[in-house]
Amino acid sequence: KIPEPTLSAVNLNALVFTCKRCMEGMCTDRRIPLRMEIDESLKDVMLDAALFEQVLVNIIKNAAESIETDGEIIVRTLAPATVEVIDNGQGISKETEAKLFSPFFSTKPNGQGIGLIFIREVLLRHGCTFSLRTYADGLTRFRITFP
């Protein structure tokens, strides 16, 4: 069971930096540069830092796994209160996109299909809007916007 968020004012850029540092080893092992593009004008956001850190780490891990090796991931912050994780992995088909947030659905050989469910629940409890799709430019973007 996912705990209810305990909200406090958090600097989203600092949180993104912490998650980047946490995931750099995995990405480096796969020859995937993990870059940050931050918006310095971003105001603090009310969120549960521990839960949101788990969300971002999970999204970055999924992006790295979709690339496998020799790709790129960008974690970007934008005002007002938006985070994007962008990757140039294999992409998501429209059929898969429709099932992504369904319990126990996974595209990974040994996936359990609970990672995106956890992400969805945490984001909904924060009142966020979010999307995960591959765009015409071939890049996959997980976009999260805070209320």
XYZ file of N, CA, C and O in Angstrom:
588
model
N 0.844 -1.185 0.000
C 0.000 0.000 0.000
C 0.885 1.243 0.000
O 1.834 1.335 0.761
N 0.533 2.174 -0.844
C 1.302 3.410 -0.973
C 0.823 4.390 0.094
O -0.376 4.640 0.222
N 1.762 4.944 0.871
C 1.342 5.888 1.915
C 0.811 7.189 1.319
O 1.153 7.554 0.196
N -0.032 7.864 2.083
C -0.489 9.189 1.665
C 0.709 10.128 1.664
O 1.569 10.037 2.542
N 0.799 11.018 0.687
C 1.942 11.930 0.645
C 1.949 12.904 1.820
O 0.900 13.387 2.240
N 3.133 13.142 2.353
C 3.349 14.175 3.356
C 4.000 15.336 2.618
O 5.178 15.258 2.250
N 3.209 16.381 2.369
C 3.667 17.458 1.497
C 4.501 18.498 2.224
O 4.220 18.856 3.362
N 5.553 18.948 1.528
C 6.342 20.086 1.984
C 6.863 20.799 0.739
O 6.858 20.234 -0.363
N 7.301 22.044 0.912
C 7.824 22.816 -0.218
C 9.185 22.241 -0.607
O 10.088 22.136 0.215
N 9.312 21.845 -1.867
C 10.526 21.195 -2.352
C 11.009 21.902 -3.609
O 10.211 22.236 -4.488
N 12.327 22.090 -3.700
C 12.931 22.631 -4.913
C 13.041 21.477 -5.911
O 13.816 20.542 -5.703
N 12.238 21.549 -6.958
C 12.167 20.469 -7.939
C 13.508 20.270 -8.644
O 13.906 19.136 -8.923
N 14.235 21.355 -8.914
C 15.541 21.230 -9.560
C 16.505 20.441 -8.686
O 17.249 19.583 -9.180
N 16.506 20.698 -7.375
C 17.387 19.971 -6.458
C 16.994 18.499 -6.392
O 17.865 17.615 -6.364
N 15.694 18.221 -6.388
C 15.226 16.835 -6.340
C 15.642 16.083 -7.606
O 16.100 14.943 -7.548
N 15.496 16.740 -8.756
C 15.901 16.135 -10.024
C 17.406 15.846 -10.001
O 17.852 14.779 -10.429
N 18.193 16.771 -9.477
C 19.642 16.577 -9.392
C 19.976 15.361 -8.526
O 20.830 14.543 -8.882
N 19.293 15.214 -7.398
C 19.506 14.066 -6.515
C 19.204 12.759 -7.247
O 19.970 11.796 -7.157
N 18.100 12.717 -7.968
C 17.722 11.507 -8.708
C 18.712 11.219 -9.830
O 19.055 10.054 -10.084
N 19.185 12.257 -10.483
C 20.193 12.097 -11.541
C 21.445 11.443 -10.966
O 21.969 10.486 -11.525
N 21.910 11.964 -9.825
C 23.117 11.408 -9.190
C 22.903 9.932 -8.832
O 23.804 9.116 -8.994
N 21.716 9.604 -8.365
C 21.392 8.237 -7.958
C 21.432 7.276 -9.154
O 21.838 6.129 -9.015
N 21.032 7.746 -10.329
C 20.889 6.874 -11.502
C 22.071 6.924 -12.470
O 22.119 6.165 -13.436
N 23.038 7.805 -12.222
C 24.158 7.954 -13.156
C 24.958 6.674 -13.345
O 25.373 6.362 -14.462
N 25.167 5.915 -12.272
C 25.937 4.673 -12.377
C 25.304 3.691 -13.345
O 25.981 3.160 -14.234
N 24.007 3.457 -13.174
C 23.299 2.529 -14.062
C 23.394 3.000 -15.508
O 23.642 2.214 -16.422
N 23.196 4.313 -15.714
C 23.225 4.863 -17.074
C 24.629 4.797 -17.666
O 24.795 4.427 -18.833
N 25.627 5.101 -16.873
C 27.016 5.044 -17.345
C 27.375 3.620 -17.766
O 28.016 3.417 -18.803
N 26.934 2.639 -16.974
C 27.203 1.241 -17.315
C 26.624 0.867 -18.673
O 27.152 -0.014 -19.357
N 25.552 1.523 -19.056
C 24.882 1.236 -20.334
C 25.298 2.211 -21.443
O 24.693 2.220 -22.506
N 26.287 3.070 -21.148
C 26.739 4.099 -22.099
C 25.576 5.018 -22.512
O 25.381 5.315 -23.682
N 24.826 5.433 -21.503
C 23.698 6.340 -21.720
C 23.971 7.632 -20.957
O 23.885 7.643 -19.731
N 24.324 8.716 -21.657
C 24.467 9.991 -20.945
C 23.123 10.392 -20.319
O 22.077 10.260 -20.956
N 23.176 10.855 -19.073
C 21.987 11.317 -18.355
C 22.187 12.808 -18.125
O 23.025 13.209 -17.333
N 21.450 13.610 -18.868
C 21.624 15.065 -18.811
C 20.454 15.728 -18.093
O 19.345 15.205 -18.083
N 20.736 16.894 -17.530
C 19.701 17.713 -16.890
C 19.581 19.023 -17.647
O 20.583 19.617 -18.037
N 18.350 19.466 -17.847
C 18.076 20.804 -18.363
C 17.109 21.430 -17.372
O 15.957 20.981 -17.277
N 17.575 22.411 -16.611
C 16.726 22.949 -15.556
C 16.294 24.379 -15.856
O 17.011 25.153 -16.482
N 15.100 24.679 -15.407
C 14.547 26.029 -15.504
C 14.774 26.701 -14.159
O 14.153 26.333 -13.161
N 15.685 27.663 -14.136
C 16.055 28.341 -12.880
C 14.896 29.143 -12.280
O 14.904 29.447 -11.101
N 13.890 29.474 -13.096
C 12.768 30.276 -12.601
C 11.724 29.444 -11.861
O 10.764 29.986 -11.322
N 11.915 28.137 -11.838
C 10.946 27.231 -11.219
C 10.797 27.521 -9.729
O 11.779 27.627 -9.008
N 9.558 27.645 -9.286
C 9.250 27.866 -7.869
C 9.185 26.512 -7.156
O 9.030 25.469 -7.779
N 9.276 26.535 -5.820
C 9.132 25.306 -5.039
C 7.758 24.696 -5.283
O 6.788 25.398 -5.569
N 7.707 23.378 -5.152
C 6.485 22.613 -5.387
C 6.137 21.876 -4.095
O 7.020 21.384 -3.394
N 4.844 21.786 -3.802
C 4.391 21.021 -2.646
C 4.316 19.543 -3.046
O 3.525 19.175 -3.911
N 5.195 18.733 -2.439
C 5.198 17.311 -2.751
C 5.844 16.526 -1.618
O 6.446 17.094 -0.718
N 5.690 15.218 -1.683
C 6.350 14.303 -0.758
C 7.665 13.916 -1.425
O 7.675 13.150 -2.393
N 8.769 14.464 -0.933
C 10.069 14.290 -1.594
C 10.462 12.817 -1.710
O 10.957 12.386 -2.748
N 10.236 12.031 -0.662
C 10.635 10.618 -0.689
C 9.842 9.850 -1.748
O 10.417 9.076 -2.528
N 8.528 10.059 -1.796
C 7.709 9.364 -2.789
C 8.064 9.817 -4.203
O 8.179 9.006 -5.123
N 8.249 11.130 -4.376
C 8.520 11.629 -5.717
C 9.901 11.209 -6.204
O 10.090 10.964 -7.399
N 10.844 11.073 -5.280
C 12.172 10.561 -5.654
C 12.033 9.143 -6.209
O 12.651 8.799 -7.218
N 11.223 8.314 -5.554
C 10.998 6.944 -6.044
C 10.375 6.965 -7.437
O 10.725 6.153 -8.294
N 9.457 7.900 -7.661
C 8.805 8.032 -8.971
C 9.846 8.361 -10.036
O 9.930 7.703 -11.074
N 10.648 9.395 -9.794
C 11.640 9.818 -10.795
C 12.691 8.750 -11.060
O 13.059 8.516 -12.215
N 13.165 8.092 -10.014
C 14.158 7.033 -10.187
C 13.559 5.905 -11.033
O 14.215 5.378 -11.948
N 12.312 5.556 -10.771
C 11.640 4.501 -11.533
C 11.495 4.899 -13.001
O 11.722 4.090 -13.906
N 11.125 6.157 -13.270
C 10.958 6.621 -14.650
C 12.304 6.598 -15.378
O 12.390 6.149 -16.532
N 13.356 7.066 -14.730
C 14.687 7.071 -15.359
C 15.152 5.635 -15.614
O 15.698 5.321 -16.682
N 14.913 4.743 -14.653
C 15.276 3.328 -14.813
C 14.538 2.725 -16.009
O 15.141 2.033 -16.839
N 13.239 2.998 -16.124
C 12.463 2.497 -17.268
C 13.022 3.037 -18.587
O 13.109 2.306 -19.577
N 13.391 4.312 -18.599
C 13.942 4.915 -19.819
C 15.250 4.228 -20.195
O 15.467 3.874 -21.368
N 16.121 4.010 -19.211
C 17.407 3.352 -19.482
C 17.184 1.929 -19.995
O 17.862 1.485 -20.929
N 16.225 1.221 -19.422
C 15.945 -0.151 -19.856
C 15.367 -0.173 -21.269
O 15.618 -1.102 -22.031
N 14.613 0.858 -21.640
C 14.057 0.893 -23.002
C 15.152 1.174 -24.035
O 15.062 0.747 -25.170
N 16.197 1.890 -23.620
C 17.320 2.185 -24.524
C 18.238 0.978 -24.649
O 18.757 0.684 -25.711
N 18.455 0.281 -23.561
C 19.413 -0.815 -23.421
C 20.833 -0.274 -23.374
O 21.450 -0.276 -22.339
N 21.405 0.164 -24.520
C 22.738 0.792 -24.513
C 22.811 1.875 -25.571
O 22.066 1.856 -26.553
N 23.744 2.801 -25.355
C 24.093 3.818 -26.353
C 22.938 4.721 -26.756
O 22.693 4.929 -27.941
N 22.237 5.269 -25.799
C 21.187 6.243 -26.069
C 21.431 7.489 -25.265
O 22.570 7.785 -24.879
N 20.354 8.205 -24.974
C 20.471 9.412 -24.168
C 19.173 9.635 -23.401
O 18.089 9.360 -23.907
N 19.312 10.135 -22.178
C 18.162 10.514 -21.353
C 18.379 11.949 -20.907
O 19.467 12.320 -20.480
N 17.317 12.729 -21.023
C 17.330 14.112 -20.544
C 16.238 14.253 -19.503
O 15.097 13.842 -19.742
N 16.588 14.796 -18.350
C 15.593 15.126 -17.339
C 15.504 16.644 -17.340
O 16.493 17.337 -17.124
N 14.308 17.158 -17.617
C 14.108 18.596 -17.815
C 13.058 19.122 -16.853
O 12.040 18.462 -16.620
N 13.323 20.291 -16.285
C 12.288 20.978 -15.509
C 11.863 22.215 -16.278
O 12.671 22.841 -16.979
N 10.592 22.529 -16.164
C 10.008 23.678 -16.855
C 9.037 24.376 -15.924
O 8.371 23.719 -15.127
N 8.955 25.694 -16.047
C 7.932 26.433 -15.306
C 6.714 26.542 -16.210
O 6.867 26.696 -17.425
N 5.522 26.417 -15.665
C 5.198 26.153 -14.268
C 5.332 24.666 -13.927
O 4.866 23.825 -14.674
N 6.001 24.351 -12.843
C 6.097 23.051 -12.165
C 5.875 21.822 -13.044
O 4.912 21.087 -12.881
N 6.810 21.596 -13.962
C 6.740 20.433 -14.849
C 8.091 19.734 -14.874
O 9.130 20.389 -14.864
N 8.049 18.409 -14.910
C 9.249 17.595 -15.082
C 9.011 16.689 -16.284
O 7.944 16.093 -16.412
N 10.022 16.590 -17.136
C 9.981 15.660 -18.263
C 11.209 14.767 -18.208
O 12.307 15.236 -17.929
N 10.985 13.476 -18.476
C 12.089 12.546 -18.692
C 11.966 12.116 -20.144
O 10.946 11.556 -20.560
N 12.998 12.436 -20.920
C 12.970 12.224 -22.369
C 14.037 11.194 -22.721
O 15.181 11.304 -22.266
N 13.668 10.203 -23.540
C 14.665 9.216 -23.958
C 14.494 8.886 -25.433
O 13.440 9.116 -26.016
N 15.573 8.372 -26.016
C 15.544 7.968 -27.418
C 15.600 6.448 -27.545
O 16.238 5.906 -28.441
N 14.897 5.779 -26.639
C 14.813 4.315 -26.669
C 13.933 3.830 -27.801
O 13.609 4.568 -28.732
N 13.490 2.581 -27.676
C 12.750 1.949 -28.770
C 11.347 2.525 -28.988
O 10.731 2.260 -30.007
N 10.862 3.312 -28.051
C 9.554 3.943 -28.235
C 8.409 3.060 -27.782
O 8.588 1.890 -27.447
N 7.224 3.661 -27.789
C 6.013 3.000 -27.311
C 4.976 3.054 -28.423
O 4.649 4.126 -28.921
N 4.443 1.890 -28.792
C 3.391 1.855 -29.812
C 2.088 2.379 -29.218
O 1.918 2.415 -28.001
N 1.160 2.772 -30.079
C -0.151 3.256 -29.611
C -0.882 2.162 -28.838
O -1.554 2.438 -27.850
N -0.744 0.906 -29.272
C -1.407 -0.207 -28.589
C -0.853 -0.368 -27.169
O -1.601 -0.540 -26.214
N 0.463 -0.305 -27.051
C 1.104 -0.432 -25.740
C 0.766 0.772 -24.871
O 0.497 0.626 -23.677
N 0.774 1.956 -25.455
C 0.486 3.190 -24.711
C -0.846 3.087 -23.972
O -0.957 3.517 -22.821
N -1.840 2.488 -24.606
C -3.168 2.370 -24.003
C -3.182 1.458 -22.775
O -4.058 1.574 -21.929
N -2.187 0.555 -22.663
C -2.161 -0.422 -21.572
C -1.143 -0.099 -20.480
O -1.088 -0.788 -19.468
N -0.313 0.925 -20.686
C 0.841 1.172 -19.813
C 0.524 1.231 -18.329
O 1.291 0.741 -17.518
N -0.578 1.852 -17.969
C -0.886 2.053 -16.551
C -1.893 1.025 -16.035
O -2.548 1.244 -15.027
N -1.994 -0.120 -16.726
C -2.864 -1.216 -16.291
C -2.082 -2.124 -15.343
O -0.909 -2.418 -15.588
N -2.746 -2.596 -14.272
C -2.056 -3.495 -13.338
C -1.520 -4.739 -14.039
O -2.195 -5.325 -14.875
N -0.279 -5.098 -13.710
C 0.385 -6.318 -14.155
C 0.702 -6.354 -15.644
O 1.114 -7.384 -16.156
N 0.545 -5.219 -16.357
C 0.965 -5.157 -17.758
C 2.433 -4.749 -17.803
O 2.832 -3.783 -17.157
N 3.227 -5.476 -18.555
C 4.636 -5.137 -18.713
C 5.116 -5.518 -20.104
O 4.644 -6.504 -20.674
N 6.036 -4.739 -20.632
C 6.667 -5.078 -21.904
C 8.016 -5.747 -21.665
O 8.673 -6.169 -22.599
N 8.416 -5.832 -20.400
C 9.716 -6.421 -20.048
C 9.557 -7.925 -19.842
O 8.558 -8.370 -19.270
N 10.550 -8.714 -20.279
C 10.450 -10.177 -20.140
C 10.165 -10.637 -18.713
O 9.360 -11.536 -18.514
N 10.790 -10.010 -17.719
C 10.568 -10.410 -16.328
C 9.844 -9.337 -15.533
O 9.907 -9.317 -14.307
N 9.149 -8.438 -16.244
C 8.451 -7.335 -15.579
C 7.213 -7.807 -14.847
O 6.544 -8.747 -15.272
N 6.922 -7.140 -13.734
C 5.745 -7.495 -12.942
C 4.567 -6.566 -13.203
O 3.454 -6.841 -12.762
N 4.815 -5.449 -13.879
C 3.729 -4.538 -14.200
C 3.218 -3.741 -13.019
O 2.042 -3.373 -12.979
N 4.101 -3.469 -12.043
C 3.650 -2.667 -10.904
C 4.353 -1.313 -10.802
O 3.891 -0.432 -10.101
N 5.453 -1.135 -11.522
C 6.198 0.124 -11.462
C 5.386 1.323 -11.906
O 5.311 2.340 -11.207
N 4.746 1.223 -13.062
C 3.945 2.345 -13.564
C 2.667 2.535 -12.748
O 2.162 3.652 -12.643
N 2.165 1.471 -12.146
C 0.996 1.588 -11.255
C 1.383 2.406 -10.026
O 0.649 3.308 -9.596
N 2.553 2.103 -9.453
C 3.053 2.880 -8.320
C 3.195 4.349 -8.717
O 2.731 5.246 -7.997
N 3.827 4.604 -9.865
C 4.019 5.978 -10.347
C 2.666 6.675 -10.493
O 2.485 7.801 -10.027
N 1.731 6.007 -11.153
C 0.404 6.593 -11.368
C -0.257 6.970 -10.041
O -0.778 8.076 -9.880
N -0.219 6.056 -9.081
C -0.876 6.314 -7.792
C -0.236 7.495 -7.066
O -0.941 8.347 -6.523
N 1.088 7.552 -7.037
C 1.764 8.664 -6.370
C 1.423 9.983 -7.062
O 1.099 10.980 -6.401
N 1.455 9.996 -8.382
C 1.159 11.236 -9.117
C -0.288 11.675 -8.917
O -0.558 12.864 -8.734
N -1.208 10.732 -8.928
C -2.622 11.076 -8.703
C -2.822 11.639 -7.297
O -3.569 12.600 -7.105
N -2.140 11.064 -6.309
C -2.268 11.558 -4.925
C -1.659 12.942 -4.756
O -1.963 13.637 -3.794
N -0.789 13.327 -5.669
C -0.215 14.680 -5.661
C -1.032 15.642 -6.520
O -0.703 16.821 -6.613
N -2.083 15.139 -7.184
C -2.903 15.989 -8.051
C -2.230 16.342 -9.369
O -2.621 17.308 -10.035
N -1.227 15.561 -9.752
C -0.487 15.835 -10.996
C -1.261 15.347 -12.218
O -2.038 14.400 -12.135
N -0.990 15.990 -13.345
C -1.385 15.431 -14.634
C -0.095 14.866 -15.234
O 0.997 15.378 -14.970
N -0.238 13.809 -16.032
C 0.963 13.170 -16.570
C 0.634 12.441 -17.864
O -0.522 12.095 -18.122
N 1.667 12.251 -18.662
C 1.519 11.490 -19.904
C 2.830 10.776 -20.206
O 3.902 11.226 -19.800
N 2.714 9.657 -20.899
C 3.865 8.878 -21.334
C 3.574 8.421 -22.745
O 2.651 7.642 -22.977
N 4.356 8.965 -23.691
C 4.135 8.579 -25.090
C 5.372 8.868 -25.921
O 6.222 9.662 -25.531
N 5.434 8.206 -27.066
C 6.483 8.462 -28.041
C 5.910 9.408 -29.082
O 4.824 9.177 -29.619
N 6.639 10.471 -29.365
C 6.186 11.507 -30.291
C 6.748 11.266 -31.694
O 7.610 10.400 -31.892
N 6.265 12.055 -32.646
C 6.663 11.910 -34.045
C 8.173 12.062 -34.239
O 8.742 11.504 -35.176
N 8.838 12.788 -33.339
C 10.295 12.960 -33.444
C 11.061 11.720 -32.983
O 12.290 11.696 -32.997
N 10.335 10.662 -32.545
C 10.958 9.421 -32.116
C 11.359 9.406 -30.647
O 11.801 8.382 -30.140
N 11.200 10.538 -29.959
C 11.560 10.615 -28.547
C 10.361 10.257 -27.679
O 9.228 10.630 -27.987
N 10.628 9.536 -26.598
C 9.593 9.197 -25.631
C 9.704 10.178 -24.481
O 10.800 10.433 -23.974
N 8.570 10.744 -24.079
C 8.545 11.727 -23.002
C 7.556 11.287 -21.922
O 6.402 11.012 -22.221
N 8.057 11.249 -20.699
C 7.172 11.105 -19.531
C 7.090 12.505 -18.952
O 8.068 13.034 -18.423
N 5.919 13.135 -19.060
C 5.727 14.519 -18.621
C 4.809 14.539 -17.410
O 3.739 13.945 -17.405
N 5.263 15.244 -16.370
C 4.499 15.374 -15.125
C 4.325 16.854 -14.844
O 5.306 17.610 -14.812
N 3.072 17.269 -14.649
C 2.780 18.664 -14.310
C 2.072 18.699 -12.962
O 1.102 17.991 -12.750
N 2.608 19.543 -12.078
C 2.025 19.710 -10.742
C 0.912 20.731 -10.780
O 0.913 21.635 -11.602
N -0.067 20.587 -9.847
C -1.188 21.526 -9.826
C -0.734 22.934 -9.440
O 0.294 23.135 -8.859
